[in-house]
Amino acid sequence: MSKPKKPAANSGTIALNKKAKHDYFIEQRFEAGIALTGWEVKSLREGKVQLVDSYIMLKNNEAFLLGAHITPLKTASTHVIADPTRTRKLLLHARELDKLIGGVQAKGFACVPLALYWKGHLVKCEIALVRGKKDFDKRQSLKERDWDREKQRVVRENNR
């Protein structure tokens, strides 16, 4: 028998913004590249990033990621002063930027990051055009999630 393979250390999701899925209805998703420096990539490999209070600013036909906190490693770089919450440029096609700008100018829409993940050796950011939820919408989605969990539990117990 062969040994089970270990998953690669740099594959898959780096960080999720679970708060965004709770606070917003996701209308449309986009994949964007991020302009990062060397120490930031090393920190991302260690998983030291938070997207909770981050958002996307659209200015001069460009998109920027604000508020994402990438914690610098102590061993990564000694000659560079690291700013953990600096503004990072998002790399999108012109058509995608036009869709985002048009959507954000519409009433009630915003643009937020949903996830950071590896795609090959590149770091990608999943961003979304979202509409805010009201409190009763949040309660309804919690009820639906609990009911789905209860249905799965009942089906699993009946199949035994």
Coordinates of N, CA and C in Angstrom, one line a residue:
M1 N 0.8 -1.2 0.0 CA 0.0 0.0 0.0 C 0.9 1.2 0.0
S2 N 0.4 2.2 -0.7 CA 1.2 3.5 -0.7 C 0.7 4.4 0.4
K3 N 1.6 5.3 0.7 CA 1.3 6.2 1.8 C 0.3 7.2 1.3
P4 N -0.6 7.7 2.2 CA -1.5 8.7 1.8 C -0.7 10.0 1.6
K5 N -1.1 10.7 0.5 CA -0.4 12.0 0.2 C -0.8 13.1 1.1
K6 N 0.1 13.9 1.5 CA -0.2 15.1 2.3 C -0.7 16.2 1.3
P7 N -1.7 17.0 1.8 CA -2.1 18.1 0.9 C -1.0 19.1 0.9
A8 N -0.8 19.8 -0.2 CA 0.2 20.8 -0.4 C 0.0 21.9 0.6
A9 N 1.0 22.5 1.1 CA 0.9 23.5 2.1 C 0.3 24.8 1.6
N10 N 0.5 25.1 0.3 CA 0.1 26.3 -0.3 C -1.1 26.1 -1.2
S11 N -1.9 25.1 -1.0 CA -3.0 24.9 -1.9 C -4.3 25.3 -1.2
G12 N -5.3 25.8 -1.9 CA -6.6 26.1 -1.4 C -6.8 27.4 -0.8
T13 N -7.7 27.5 0.1 CA -8.2 28.8 0.6 C -7.2 29.3 1.7
I14 N -6.9 30.6 1.6 CA -6.0 31.2 2.6 C -6.9 31.8 3.7
A15 N -7.9 32.6 3.3 CA -8.8 33.3 4.3 C -10.2 33.4 3.7
L16 N -11.2 33.3 4.6 CA -12.6 33.6 4.2 C -13.1 34.8 5.0
N17 N -14.1 35.4 4.4 CA -14.8 36.5 5.0 C -16.2 36.0 5.3
K18 N -16.4 35.3 6.4 CA -17.7 34.7 6.8 C -18.7 35.8 7.1
K19 N -18.2 36.9 7.6 CA -19.1 38.0 8.0 C -19.8 38.5 6.8
A20 N -19.2 38.6 5.7 CA -19.8 39.1 4.4 C -20.9 38.2 4.0
K21 N -20.8 36.9 4.1 CA -21.9 36.0 3.7 C -23.1 36.2 4.6
H22 N -22.8 36.6 5.9 CA -23.9 36.7 6.8 C -24.6 38.1 6.7
D23 N -23.8 39.1 6.3 CA -24.4 40.5 6.3 C -24.9 40.9 4.9
Y24 N -24.6 40.1 3.8 CA -25.0 40.6 2.5 C -25.6 39.4 1.7
F25 N -26.4 39.8 0.7 CA -26.9 38.9 -0.4 C -25.8 39.1 -1.5
I26 N -25.2 37.9 -1.9 CA -24.2 38.0 -3.0 C -24.9 37.9 -4.3
E27 N -24.7 39.0 -5.1 CA -25.3 39.1 -6.4 C -24.4 38.5 -7.5
Q28 N -23.2 39.0 -7.5 CA -22.3 38.6 -8.6 C -20.8 38.5 -8.1
R29 N -20.1 37.4 -8.5 CA -18.7 37.2 -8.0 C -17.7 37.5 -9.1
F30 N -16.5 37.9 -8.7 CA -15.4 38.2 -9.6 C -14.2 37.6 -9.0
E31 N -13.2 37.3 -9.8 CA -11.9 36.8 -9.4 C -10.9 37.9 -9.8
A32 N -10.1 38.4 -8.8 CA -9.1 39.4 -9.0 C -7.8 39.0 -8.5
G33 N -6.7 39.4 -9.2 CA -5.4 39.3 -8.7 C -5.1 40.4 -7.7
I34 N -4.0 40.2 -6.9 CA -3.6 41.3 -5.9 C -2.2 41.6 -6.1
A35 N -1.8 42.9 -6.1 CA -0.5 43.3 -6.1 C 0.1 43.3 -4.7
L36 N 1.0 42.3 -4.5 CA 1.6 42.1 -3.1 C 3.1 42.3 -3.1
T37 N 3.6 42.5 -2.0 CA 5.1 42.5 -1.8 C 5.5 41.2 -1.3
G38 N 6.9 41.0 -1.2 CA 7.4 39.7 -0.9 C 7.0 39.2 0.5
W39 N 7.1 40.1 1.5 CA 6.8 39.7 2.9 C 5.3 39.4 3.0
E40 N 4.5 40.0 2.2 CA 3.0 39.7 2.3 C 2.8 38.3 1.8
V41 N 3.5 37.9 0.8 CA 3.3 36.5 0.2 C 3.7 35.5 1.2
K42 N 4.9 35.7 1.9 CA 5.3 34.8 2.9 C 4.3 34.7 4.1
S43 N 3.7 35.8 4.5 CA 2.7 35.8 5.5 C 1.5 35.0 5.1
L44 N 1.1 35.2 3.8 CA -0.1 34.5 3.3 C 0.2 33.0 3.3
R45 N 1.4 32.6 3.0 CA 1.8 31.1 3.1 C 1.6 30.6 4.5
E46 N 1.8 31.4 5.5 CA 1.6 31.0 6.9 C 0.2 31.2 7.3
G47 N -0.7 31.8 6.5 CA -2.1 32.0 6.8 C -2.4 33.1 7.8
K48 N -1.5 34.1 7.8 CA -1.7 35.2 8.7 C -2.4 36.4 8.1
V49 N -3.6 36.3 7.8 CA -4.4 37.3 7.1 C -5.9 37.3 7.7
Q50 N -6.5 38.5 7.7 CA -7.9 38.6 8.2 C -8.6 39.5 7.2
L51 N -9.8 39.1 6.8 CA -10.6 39.9 5.8 C -11.8 40.4 6.4
V52 N -12.0 40.3 7.7 CA -13.3 40.6 8.4 C -13.8 42.0 8.1
D53 N -13.0 43.1 8.3 CA -13.4 44.4 8.2 C -12.9 45.1 6.9
S54 N -12.6 44.3 5.9 CA -12.0 44.8 4.7 C -13.1 45.1 3.7
Y55 N -12.8 46.0 2.7 CA -13.8 46.4 1.7 C -13.0 46.8 0.5
I56 N -13.8 47.0 -0.6 CA -13.2 47.3 -1.9 C -13.6 48.8 -2.2
M57 N -12.6 49.6 -2.6 CA -12.8 50.9 -3.0 C -12.5 51.0 -4.5
L58 N -13.5 51.6 -5.3 CA -13.3 51.8 -6.7 C -13.1 53.3 -7.0
K59 N -11.9 53.6 -7.5 CA -11.5 55.0 -7.8 C -10.7 55.0 -9.0
N60 N -11.0 56.0 -9.9 CA -10.3 56.2 -11.2 C -10.2 55.0 -12.0
N61 N -11.3 54.2 -12.2 CA -11.3 53.0 -12.9 C -10.3 52.0 -12.4
E62 N -10.0 51.9 -11.1 CA -9.2 51.0 -10.5 C -9.8 50.5 -9.2
A63 N -9.5 49.3 -8.8 CA -10.0 48.7 -7.6 C -8.9 48.5 -6.5
F64 N -9.2 48.8 -5.3 CA -8.2 48.7 -4.2 C -8.9 48.0 -3.0
L65 N -8.1 47.1 -2.4 CA -8.5 46.4 -1.2 C -8.0 47.1 0.0
L66 N -9.0 47.6 0.8 CA -8.6 48.3 2.1 C -9.1 47.5 3.3
G67 N -8.3 47.7 4.3 CA -8.7 47.1 5.6 C -8.3 45.6 5.8
A68 N -7.7 45.0 4.8 CA -7.3 43.6 5.0 C -6.0 43.6 5.8
H69 N -5.9 42.8 6.8 CA -4.8 42.8 7.8 C -3.9 41.6 7.5
I70 N -2.7 41.8 7.0 CA -1.8 40.8 6.8 C -0.7 41.0 7.8
T71 N -0.6 40.1 8.8 CA 0.4 40.2 9.8 C 1.8 39.9 9.3
P72 N 2.7 40.8 9.5 CA 4.1 40.5 9.0 C 4.8 39.5 9.9
L73 N 5.6 38.6 9.3 CA 6.4 37.6 10.0 C 7.6 38.3 10.6
K74 N 8.0 37.9 11.7 CA 9.2 38.5 12.4 C 10.5 38.1 11.6
T75 N 10.5 37.0 10.9 CA 11.6 36.5 10.2 C 11.7 36.8 8.8
A76 N 10.6 37.4 8.2 CA 10.5 37.6 6.8 C 11.4 38.7 6.3
S77 N 11.3 39.9 6.8 CA 12.1 41.0 6.3 C 12.5 41.9 7.4
T78 N 13.8 42.2 7.5 CA 14.2 43.1 8.5 C 14.5 44.5 8.0
H79 N 14.7 44.6 6.7 CA 15.1 45.9 6.1 C 13.9 46.7 5.5
V80 N 12.7 46.1 5.6 CA 11.5 46.7 5.0 C 10.5 47.0 6.2
I81 N 10.0 48.2 6.3 CA 9.0 48.5 7.3 C 7.6 48.1 6.8
A82 N 7.1 47.1 7.5 CA 5.9 46.4 7.0 C 4.6 47.2 7.6
D83 N 3.7 47.5 6.7 CA 2.4 48.1 7.1 C 1.4 47.0 6.9
P84 N 0.8 46.5 7.9 CA -0.1 45.3 7.8 C -1.4 45.7 7.1
T85 N -1.9 46.9 7.2 CA -3.2 47.3 6.6 C -3.1 48.2 5.4
R86 N -2.0 48.1 4.7 CA -1.8 49.0 3.6 C -2.8 48.8 2.5
T87 N -3.0 49.8 1.6 CA -4.0 49.6 0.5 C -3.3 48.8 -0.6
R88 N -4.0 47.7 -1.0 CA -3.5 46.9 -2.1 C -4.3 47.0 -3.3
K89 N -3.6 47.1 -4.5 CA -4.4 47.2 -5.7 C -4.8 45.8 -6.2
L90 N -6.1 45.8 -6.7 CA -6.7 44.6 -7.3 C -6.6 44.7 -8.8
L91 N -6.3 43.5 -9.4 CA -6.0 43.5 -10.8 C -7.2 42.8 -11.5
L92 N -8.0 43.6 -12.2 CA -9.2 43.2 -12.9 C -9.2 43.7 -14.4
H93 N -10.0 43.0 -15.2 CA -10.1 43.4 -16.6 C -11.0 44.6 -16.6
A94 N -10.9 45.4 -17.7 CA -11.7 46.7 -17.8 C -13.2 46.4 -17.8
R95 N -13.6 45.3 -18.4 CA -15.1 44.9 -18.5 C -15.6 44.6 -17.0
E96 N -14.8 43.9 -16.3 CA -15.2 43.6 -14.9 C -15.2 44.8 -14.0
L97 N -14.3 45.7 -14.2 CA -14.3 47.0 -13.5 C -15.6 47.8 -13.8
D98 N -15.9 47.8 -15.1 CA -17.1 48.6 -15.5 C -18.4 48.0 -14.9
K99 N -18.4 46.6 -14.8 CA -19.6 46.0 -14.1 C -19.6 46.4 -12.7
L100 N -18.5 46.3 -12.0 CA -18.4 46.7 -10.6 C -18.8 48.1 -10.3
I101 N -18.2 49.0 -11.1 CA -18.5 50.5 -10.9 C -20.0 50.8 -11.2
G102 N -20.6 50.1 -12.2 CA -22.0 50.3 -12.5 C -22.9 49.8 -11.4
G103 N -22.4 48.6 -10.9 CA -23.2 48.0 -9.8 C -23.1 48.8 -8.5
V104 N -22.0 49.3 -8.2 CA -21.8 50.1 -6.9 C -22.6 51.4 -7.0
Q105 N -22.7 52.0 -8.2 CA -23.4 53.2 -8.3 C -24.9 53.0 -8.2
A106 N -25.4 51.8 -8.4 CA -26.8 51.5 -8.2 C -27.1 51.5 -6.7
K107 N -28.3 51.8 -6.4 CA -28.7 52.0 -5.0 C -28.6 50.7 -4.2
G108 N -27.9 50.7 -3.1 CA -27.9 49.5 -2.2 C -26.9 48.5 -2.5
F109 N -26.0 48.7 -3.4 CA -25.0 47.7 -3.7 C -23.6 48.2 -3.2
A110 N -22.8 47.2 -2.8 CA -21.4 47.4 -2.4 C -20.5 46.3 -2.9
C111 N -19.3 46.5 -2.8 CA -18.3 45.6 -3.3 C -17.4 45.1 -2.1
V112 N -17.4 43.8 -1.8 CA -16.6 43.3 -0.6 C -15.8 42.1 -1.1
P113 N -14.7 41.9 -0.4 CA -13.9 40.6 -0.6 C -14.5 39.5 0.1
L114 N -14.6 38.3 -0.5 CA -15.1 37.1 0.1 C -14.1 36.1 0.5
A115 N -13.0 36.0 -0.3 CA -12.0 35.0 0.1 C -10.6 35.4 -0.6
L116 N -9.6 34.9 0.0 CA -8.2 34.9 -0.6 C -7.9 33.4 -0.8
Y117 N -7.3 33.1 -1.9 CA -6.9 31.7 -2.2 C -5.8 31.6 -3.2
W118 N -5.1 30.5 -3.2 CA -4.1 30.2 -4.2 C -4.6 29.6 -5.5
K119 N -4.2 30.1 -6.6 CA -4.5 29.6 -7.9 C -3.2 29.3 -8.6
G120 N -2.7 28.1 -8.4 CA -1.3 27.8 -8.9 C -0.3 28.5 -7.9
H121 N 0.5 29.4 -8.4 CA 1.5 30.1 -7.5 C 1.0 31.5 -7.3
L122 N -0.2 31.9 -7.8 CA -0.7 33.2 -7.7 C -1.7 33.3 -6.5
V123 N -1.8 34.5 -5.9 CA -2.8 34.8 -4.9 C -4.0 35.5 -5.6
K124 N -5.2 34.9 -5.4 CA -6.4 35.5 -6.0 C -7.3 36.0 -4.9
C125 N -8.1 37.0 -5.2 CA -9.1 37.5 -4.3 C -10.5 37.3 -4.9
E126 N -11.4 36.7 -4.2 CA -12.8 36.6 -4.7 C -13.5 37.8 -4.2
I127 N -14.0 38.6 -5.1 CA -14.8 39.8 -4.7 C -16.2 39.6 -5.2
A128 N -17.1 40.3 -4.6 CA -18.5 40.2 -4.9 C -19.2 41.5 -4.9
L129 N -20.2 41.6 -5.8 CA -21.1 42.7 -5.8 C -22.3 42.3 -4.9
V130 N -22.5 43.0 -3.8 CA -23.4 42.5 -2.8 C -24.5 43.6 -2.4
R131 N -25.6 43.1 -1.9 CA -26.7 44.0 -1.4 C -26.9 43.6 0.1
G132 N -27.0 44.6 0.9 CA -27.1 44.4 2.4 C -28.4 43.7 2.8
K133 N -28.3 42.9 3.8 CA -29.4 42.2 4.4 C -30.0 43.0 5.6
K134 N -31.3 42.9 5.8 CA -31.9 43.5 6.9 C -31.9 42.4 8.0
D135 N -32.2 42.8 9.3 CA -32.1 41.9 10.4 C -33.0 40.7 10.2
F136 N -34.2 40.9 9.7 CA -35.2 39.8 9.5 C -34.6 38.8 8.4
D137 N -33.9 39.3 7.4 CA -33.3 38.4 6.4 C -32.2 37.5 7.1
K138 N -31.4 38.1 8.0 CA -30.4 37.4 8.7 C -31.0 36.3 9.5
R139 N -32.1 36.6 10.3 CA -32.8 35.6 11.1 C -33.3 34.5 10.2
Q140 N -33.9 34.8 9.1 CA -34.4 33.8 8.2 C -33.4 32.9 7.6
S141 N -32.2 33.4 7.3 CA -31.1 32.6 6.8 C -30.6 31.7 7.9
L142 N -30.6 32.1 9.1 CA -30.1 31.3 10.2 C -31.1 30.1 10.4
K143 N -32.5 30.4 10.3 CA -33.5 29.4 10.5 C -33.3 28.3 9.4
E144 N -33.1 28.8 8.1 CA -32.9 27.9 7.0 C -31.7 27.0 7.2
R145 N -30.6 27.5 7.7 CA -29.4 26.8 7.9 C -29.6 25.7 9.0
D146 N -30.3 26.1 10.1 CA -30.6 25.2 11.2 C -31.5 24.1 10.7
W147 N -32.5 24.4 9.9 CA -33.5 23.4 9.4 C -32.7 22.4 8.4
D148 N -31.8 22.9 7.6 CA -31.1 22.0 6.7 C -30.2 21.1 7.5
R149 N -29.6 21.6 8.6 CA -28.8 20.8 9.4 C -29.6 19.7 10.1
E150 N -30.8 20.0 10.5 CA -31.7 19.1 11.2 C -32.2 18.0 10.2
K151 N -32.5 18.4 9.0 CA -32.9 17.4 8.0 C -31.8 16.4 7.7
Q152 N -30.5 16.9 7.6 CA -29.4 16.0 7.3 C -29.2 15.1 8.5
R153 N -29.4 15.5 9.7 CA -29.3 14.7 10.9 C -30.3 13.6 10.9
V154 N -31.6 13.9 10.5 CA -32.6 12.9 10.5 C -32.4 11.9 9.4
V155 N -32.0 12.3 8.2 CA -31.7 11.4 7.1 C -30.6 10.5 7.5
R156 N -29.5 11.0 8.1 CA -28.4 10.2 8.5 C -28.8 9.1 9.5
E157 N -29.6 9.5 10.5 CA -30.0 8.5 11.5 C -31.0 7.5 10.9
N158 N -31.8 7.8 10.0 CA -32.7 6.8 9.4 C -32.0 5.9 8.4
N159 N -30.9 6.3 7.9 CA -30.1 5.4 7.0 C -29.2 4.4 7.7
R160 N -29.1 4.5 9.0 CA -28.3 3.5 9.8 C -29.0 2.2 10.0

